[in-house]
């Protein structure tokens, strides 16, 4: 049973466009929400993370929006580049454990 | 600093055999977590170790076990392999465990025939 639900499963965006990935959770005990980026043949790498007492966090072209009341959070990739083509995972943490969403494969067309 | 290393990178086993995978964390990191990644189930948490103690465990059968040594290196063992155990097994290290940033290794690709 997936504790974190992620959508869409895949998306295609033109270079320079905006990619938006959404996640939802049920367990209010989660206390940390990271996003990971994974390229083929590599392990996931932390992209950006947020704690539930913050509504938005921006790092470069990547922004997390967090809605605690709705138990939802999303990743926005601005000015998408071909090098952003990868699989993105949202996750939620509690008790030394990360629960991952199913992943979103993002393809950026040049 | 060297990253997380996992050995071996690839393994082929047959049903019923057992396998041991190894993970060397980043120097100074005391927490090691293990995950199974498959196309159907995604990334599933196996267990987390900190200073040789298992602090949390995922919903996997008892055939999956692990341990951590005093130098923080970790091993996971899968006994009586099944076809469904074919997966990429990822190890991640962090200073003190989630929510500290986890750094993933490249994984061990296990194929069970």
mmCIF file of C-alpha atoms in Angstrom:
data_model
loop_
_atom_site.group_PDB
_atom_site.id
_atom_site.type_symbol
_atom_site.label_atom_id
_atom_site.label_comp_id
_atom_site.label_asym_id
_atom_site.label_seq_id
_atom_site.Cartn_x
_atom_site.Cartn_y
_atom_site.Cartn_z
ATOM 1 C CA UNK A 1 0.000 0.000 0.000
ATOM 2 C CA UNK A 2 1.547 3.249 -1.226
ATOM 3 C CA UNK A 3 1.662 5.754 1.636
ATOM 4 C CA UNK A 4 2.525 8.542 -0.771
ATOM 5 C CA UNK A 5 0.526 8.853 -4.000
ATOM 6 C CA UNK A 6 2.280 10.539 -6.925
ATOM 7 C CA UNK A 7 0.964 11.798 -10.252
ATOM 8 C CA UNK A 8 1.298 11.881 -13.172
ATOM 9 C CA UNK A 9 3.156 8.697 -14.026
ATOM 10 C CA UNK A 10 4.892 10.476 -16.890
ATOM 11 C CA UNK A 11 4.904 13.827 -18.604
ATOM 12 C CA UNK A 12 6.410 15.446 -21.650
ATOM 13 C CA UNK A 13 7.288 19.134 -21.658
ATOM 14 C CA UNK A 14 8.896 21.418 -24.188
ATOM 15 C CA UNK A 15 12.225 23.032 -23.414
ATOM 16 C CA UNK A 16 11.586 26.166 -21.403
ATOM 17 C CA UNK A 17 8.224 24.929 -20.150
ATOM 18 C CA UNK A 18 7.062 24.130 -16.620
ATOM 19 C CA UNK A 19 6.847 20.593 -15.233
ATOM 20 C CA UNK A 20 4.501 19.996 -12.312
ATOM 21 C CA UNK A 21 4.413 16.798 -10.260
ATOM 22 C CA UNK A 22 1.933 16.250 -7.452
ATOM 23 C CA UNK A 23 2.002 14.087 -4.338
ATOM 24 C CA UNK A 24 -0.489 13.356 -1.594
ATOM 25 C CA UNK A 25 -0.147 11.616 1.755
ATOM 26 C CA UNK A 26 -2.412 10.462 4.564
ATOM 27 C CA UNK A 27 -0.158 10.059 7.578
ATOM 28 C CA UNK A 28 0.080 13.371 9.436
ATOM 29 C CA UNK A 29 3.072 12.050 11.401
ATOM 30 C CA UNK A 30 5.328 12.556 8.384
ATOM 31 C CA UNK A 31 7.786 15.300 9.238
ATOM 32 C CA UNK A 32 9.994 15.773 6.187
ATOM 33 C CA UNK A 33 9.212 15.759 2.473
ATOM 34 C CA UNK A 34 12.114 15.370 0.039
ATOM 35 C CA UNK A 35 12.153 15.065 -3.741
ATOM 36 C CA UNK A 36 14.665 12.824 -5.461
ATOM 37 C CA UNK A 37 15.872 12.784 -9.058
ATOM 38 C CA UNK A 38 17.071 9.568 -10.658
ATOM 39 C CA UNK A 39 18.858 9.087 -13.973
ATOM 40 C CA UNK A 40 19.039 5.670 -15.653
ATOM 41 C CA UNK A 41 21.707 3.479 -14.097
ATOM 42 C CA UNK A 42 22.144 5.761 -11.092
ATOM 43 C CA UNK A 43 20.807 5.864 -7.577
ATOM 44 C CA UNK A 44 18.351 8.636 -6.638
ATOM 45 C CA UNK A 45 19.840 11.980 -5.604
ATOM 46 C CA UNK A 46 18.229 14.557 -3.329
ATOM 47 C CA UNK A 47 16.878 17.507 -5.293
ATOM 48 C CA UNK A 48 15.071 19.627 -2.742
ATOM 49 C CA UNK A 49 13.225 19.045 0.544
ATOM 50 C CA UNK A 50 10.702 20.789 2.781
ATOM 51 C CA UNK A 51 9.378 20.514 6.329
ATOM 52 C CA UNK A 52 5.616 20.774 7.025
ATOM 53 C CA UNK A 53 5.892 24.132 8.769
ATOM 54 C CA UNK A 54 6.941 25.795 5.481
ATOM 55 C CA UNK A 55 4.531 26.403 2.573
ATOM 56 C CA UNK A 56 7.051 26.928 -0.195
ATOM 57 C CA UNK A 57 10.754 26.409 -0.850
ATOM 58 C CA UNK A 58 12.664 27.422 -3.945
ATOM 59 C CA UNK A 59 16.122 26.356 -5.055
ATOM 60 C CA UNK A 60 17.106 27.600 -8.473
ATOM 61 C CA UNK A 61 14.575 26.361 -11.012
ATOM 62 C CA UNK A 62 12.992 23.912 -8.562
ATOM 63 C CA UNK A 63 10.164 24.854 -6.189
ATOM 64 C CA UNK A 64 8.234 22.775 -3.672
ATOM 65 C CA UNK A 65 4.747 23.928 -2.725
ATOM 66 C CA UNK A 66 3.340 22.371 0.454
ATOM 67 C CA UNK A 67 -0.296 22.374 1.571
ATOM 68 C CA UNK A 68 -0.475 20.904 5.054
ATOM 69 C CA UNK A 69 -4.262 21.081 5.395
ATOM 70 C CA UNK A 70 -4.792 19.263 2.101
ATOM 71 C CA UNK A 71 -1.897 16.864 2.799
ATOM 72 C CA UNK A 72 -0.488 17.564 -0.628
ATOM 73 C CA UNK A 73 2.817 18.810 -1.981
ATOM 74 C CA UNK A 74 4.134 19.421 -5.444
ATOM 75 C CA UNK A 75 7.340 19.993 -7.378
ATOM 76 C CA UNK A 76 7.546 22.688 -10.031
ATOM 77 C CA UNK A 77 10.441 22.642 -12.489
ATOM 78 C CA UNK A 78 10.677 26.004 -14.191
ATOM 79 C CA UNK A 79 12.382 26.607 -17.541
ATOM 80 C CA UNK A 80 12.715 22.849 -18.076
ATOM 81 C CA UNK A 81 15.891 21.743 -19.847
ATOM 82 C CA UNK A 82 16.734 18.501 -21.716
ATOM 83 C CA UNK A 83 19.133 17.660 -18.856
ATOM 84 C CA UNK A 84 16.128 17.565 -16.504
ATOM 85 C CA UNK A 85 14.848 14.451 -18.284
ATOM 86 C CA UNK A 86 14.808 11.916 -15.457
ATOM 87 C CA UNK A 87 12.509 10.130 -13.034
ATOM 88 C CA UNK A 88 11.379 12.170 -10.045
ATOM 89 C CA UNK A 89 10.240 10.684 -6.748
ATOM 90 C CA UNK A 90 8.497 12.426 -3.914
ATOM 91 C CA UNK A 91 8.946 10.952 -0.448
ATOM 92 C CA UNK A 92 7.836 11.405 3.128
ATOM 93 C CA UNK A 93 9.789 10.603 6.241
ATOM 94 C CA UNK A 94 9.025 9.446 9.761
ATOM 95 C CA UNK A 95 10.746 7.125 12.246
ATOM 96 C CA UNK A 96 13.966 6.932 10.194
ATOM 97 C CA UNK A 97 12.078 5.650 7.179
ATOM 98 C CA UNK A 98 11.426 7.176 3.763
ATOM 99 C CA UNK A 99 8.191 6.260 1.960
ATOM 100 C CA UNK A 100 8.425 6.986 -1.744
ATOM 101 C CA UNK A 101 5.846 7.843 -4.354
ATOM 102 C CA UNK A 102 5.691 5.706 -7.500
ATOM 103 C CA UNK A 103 7.765 8.138 -9.551
ATOM 104 C CA UNK A 104 7.208 10.436 -12.520
ATOM 105 C CA UNK A 105 9.231 10.134 -15.699
ATOM 106 C CA UNK A 106 9.817 13.590 -17.128
ATOM 107 C CA UNK A 107 10.885 14.006 -20.756
ATOM 108 C CA UNK A 108 11.950 17.451 -21.907
ATOM 109 C CA UNK A 109 11.806 17.891 -25.693
ATOM 110 C CA UNK A 110 14.340 20.250 -27.233
ATOM 111 C CA UNK B 1 34.739 12.390 -0.076
ATOM 112 C CA UNK B 2 34.016 9.065 -1.685
ATOM 113 C CA UNK B 3 30.353 8.301 -2.242
ATOM 114 C CA UNK B 4 28.343 5.291 -1.170
ATOM 115 C CA UNK B 5 29.707 2.122 -2.701
ATOM 116 C CA UNK B 6 27.816 -1.100 -3.238
ATOM 117 C CA UNK B 7 29.201 -4.473 -4.178
ATOM 118 C CA UNK B 8 28.684 -6.361 -6.297
ATOM 119 C CA UNK B 9 27.041 -4.218 -8.941
ATOM 120 C CA UNK B 10 25.426 -7.165 -10.696
ATOM 121 C CA UNK B 11 24.418 -10.606 -9.509
ATOM 122 C CA UNK B 12 22.698 -13.555 -11.116
ATOM 123 C CA UNK B 13 21.335 -16.262 -8.830
ATOM 124 C CA UNK B 14 18.892 -19.135 -9.130
ATOM 125 C CA UNK B 15 15.773 -19.747 -7.096
ATOM 126 C CA UNK B 16 16.413 -21.165 -3.663
ATOM 127 C CA UNK B 17 19.913 -19.732 -3.343
ATOM 128 C CA UNK B 18 20.870 -17.013 -0.916
ATOM 129 C CA UNK B 19 22.714 -13.771 -1.557
ATOM 130 C CA UNK B 20 24.625 -11.166 0.449
ATOM 131 C CA UNK B 21 24.943 -7.573 -0.703
ATOM 132 C CA UNK B 22 27.382 -5.079 0.755
ATOM 133 C CA UNK B 23 27.239 -1.333 1.298
ATOM 134 C CA UNK B 24 30.008 1.038 2.377
ATOM 135 C CA UNK B 25 28.611 4.390 3.522
ATOM 136 C CA UNK B 26 30.173 7.797 3.150
ATOM 137 C CA UNK B 27 32.890 8.318 5.739
ATOM 138 C CA UNK B 28 31.382 9.671 8.964
ATOM 139 C CA UNK B 29 27.856 8.522 8.196
ATOM 140 C CA UNK B 30 26.410 6.281 10.865
ATOM 141 C CA UNK B 31 23.060 5.443 9.274
ATOM 142 C CA UNK B 32 22.523 3.018 6.424
ATOM 143 C CA UNK B 33 19.152 2.322 4.813
ATOM 144 C CA UNK B 34 18.278 -0.310 2.243
ATOM 145 C CA UNK B 35 15.610 -0.081 -0.481
ATOM 146 C CA UNK B 36 14.303 -2.416 -3.144
ATOM 147 C CA UNK B 37 13.450 -0.841 -6.492
ATOM 148 C CA UNK B 38 11.292 -2.617 -9.071
ATOM 149 C CA UNK B 39 9.280 -1.301 -12.043
ATOM 150 C CA UNK B 40 6.036 -2.532 -10.491
ATOM 151 C CA UNK B 41 6.465 -1.567 -6.831
ATOM 152 C CA UNK B 42 8.838 1.372 -7.102
ATOM 153 C CA UNK B 43 11.141 2.138 -4.182
ATOM 154 C CA UNK B 44 10.299 0.090 -1.118
ATOM 155 C CA UNK B 45 12.014 0.548 2.256
ATOM 156 C CA UNK B 46 13.672 -2.569 3.630
ATOM 157 C CA UNK B 47 15.409 -1.477 6.852
ATOM 158 C CA UNK B 48 17.532 1.206 8.502
ATOM 159 C CA UNK B 49 20.546 0.743 10.746
ATOM 160 C CA UNK B 50 22.266 3.204 13.024
ATOM 161 C CA UNK B 51 25.284 2.301 15.146
ATOM 162 C CA UNK B 52 24.684 -1.412 14.531
ATOM 163 C CA UNK B 53 21.027 -1.227 15.637
ATOM 164 C CA UNK B 54 18.039 -1.718 13.372
ATOM 165 C CA UNK B 55 15.679 1.180 14.041
ATOM 166 C CA UNK B 56 12.991 0.469 11.492
ATOM 167 C CA UNK B 57 11.964 -2.294 9.122
ATOM 168 C CA UNK B 58 9.717 -2.376 6.080
ATOM 169 C CA UNK B 59 7.056 -4.925 5.173
ATOM 170 C CA UNK B 60 9.243 -7.653 3.766
ATOM 171 C CA UNK B 61 9.330 -11.327 4.701
ATOM 172 C CA UNK B 62 11.889 -12.648 7.166
ATOM 173 C CA UNK B 63 13.983 -13.923 4.261
ATOM 174 C CA UNK B 64 15.308 -10.394 4.047
ATOM 175 C CA UNK B 65 17.745 -9.522 6.797
ATOM 176 C CA UNK B 66 20.543 -7.099 7.376
ATOM 177 C CA UNK B 67 23.225 -6.028 9.736
ATOM 178 C CA UNK B 68 25.608 -3.180 10.333
ATOM 179 C CA UNK B 69 29.168 -3.400 11.526
ATOM 180 C CA UNK B 70 31.055 -1.147 13.923
ATOM 181 C CA UNK B 71 32.639 0.716 10.969
ATOM 182 C CA UNK B 72 29.093 1.490 9.689
ATOM 183 C CA UNK B 73 29.430 -0.822 6.693
ATOM 184 C CA UNK B 74 26.257 -2.809 6.151
ATOM 185 C CA UNK B 75 25.204 -6.042 4.535
ATOM 186 C CA UNK B 76 21.818 -7.354 3.560
ATOM 187 C CA UNK B 77 21.025 -11.000 3.027
ATOM 188 C CA UNK B 78 18.199 -12.617 1.115
ATOM 189 C CA UNK B 79 17.701 -16.315 1.705
ATOM 190 C CA UNK B 80 15.721 -18.806 -0.385
ATOM 191 C CA UNK B 81 15.581 -16.495 -3.385
ATOM 192 C CA UNK B 82 12.360 -16.203 -5.374
ATOM 193 C CA UNK B 83 11.865 -14.907 -8.912
ATOM 194 C CA UNK B 84 10.106 -11.859 -7.477
ATOM 195 C CA UNK B 85 13.260 -10.843 -5.621
ATOM 196 C CA UNK B 86 14.788 -9.697 -8.901
ATOM 197 C CA UNK B 87 15.303 -5.987 -8.380
ATOM 198 C CA UNK B 88 17.747 -3.146 -7.940
ATOM 199 C CA UNK B 89 18.805 -3.015 -4.298
ATOM 200 C CA UNK B 90 19.832 0.455 -3.206
ATOM 201 C CA UNK B 91 21.731 1.457 -0.140
ATOM 202 C CA UNK B 92 21.670 4.996 1.233
ATOM 203 C CA UNK B 93 23.767 6.554 3.958
ATOM 204 C CA UNK B 94 23.266 9.650 6.082
ATOM 205 C CA UNK B 95 24.783 11.215 9.153
ATOM 206 C CA UNK B 96 22.069 10.220 11.605
ATOM 207 C CA UNK B 97 19.296 8.722 9.478
ATOM 208 C CA UNK B 98 16.217 10.336 7.919
ATOM 209 C CA UNK B 99 15.399 13.194 7.860
ATOM 210 C CA UNK B 100 19.113 13.871 7.364
ATOM 211 C CA UNK B 101 19.914 13.871 3.645
ATOM 212 C CA UNK B 102 20.289 10.367 2.329
ATOM 213 C CA UNK B 103 22.975 9.688 -0.254
ATOM 214 C CA UNK B 104 22.275 6.720 -2.460
ATOM 215 C CA UNK B 105 24.730 4.286 -3.953
ATOM 216 C CA UNK B 106 24.443 3.041 -7.550
ATOM 217 C CA UNK B 107 22.700 -0.154 -6.433
ATOM 218 C CA UNK B 108 23.150 -3.870 -6.927
ATOM 219 C CA UNK B 109 21.142 -5.372 -9.773
ATOM 220 C CA UNK B 110 19.978 -8.839 -8.668
ATOM 221 C CA UNK B 111 18.517 -11.223 -11.210
ATOM 222 C CA UNK B 112 16.946 -14.450 -9.977
ATOM 223 C CA UNK B 113 16.531 -17.190 -12.598
#
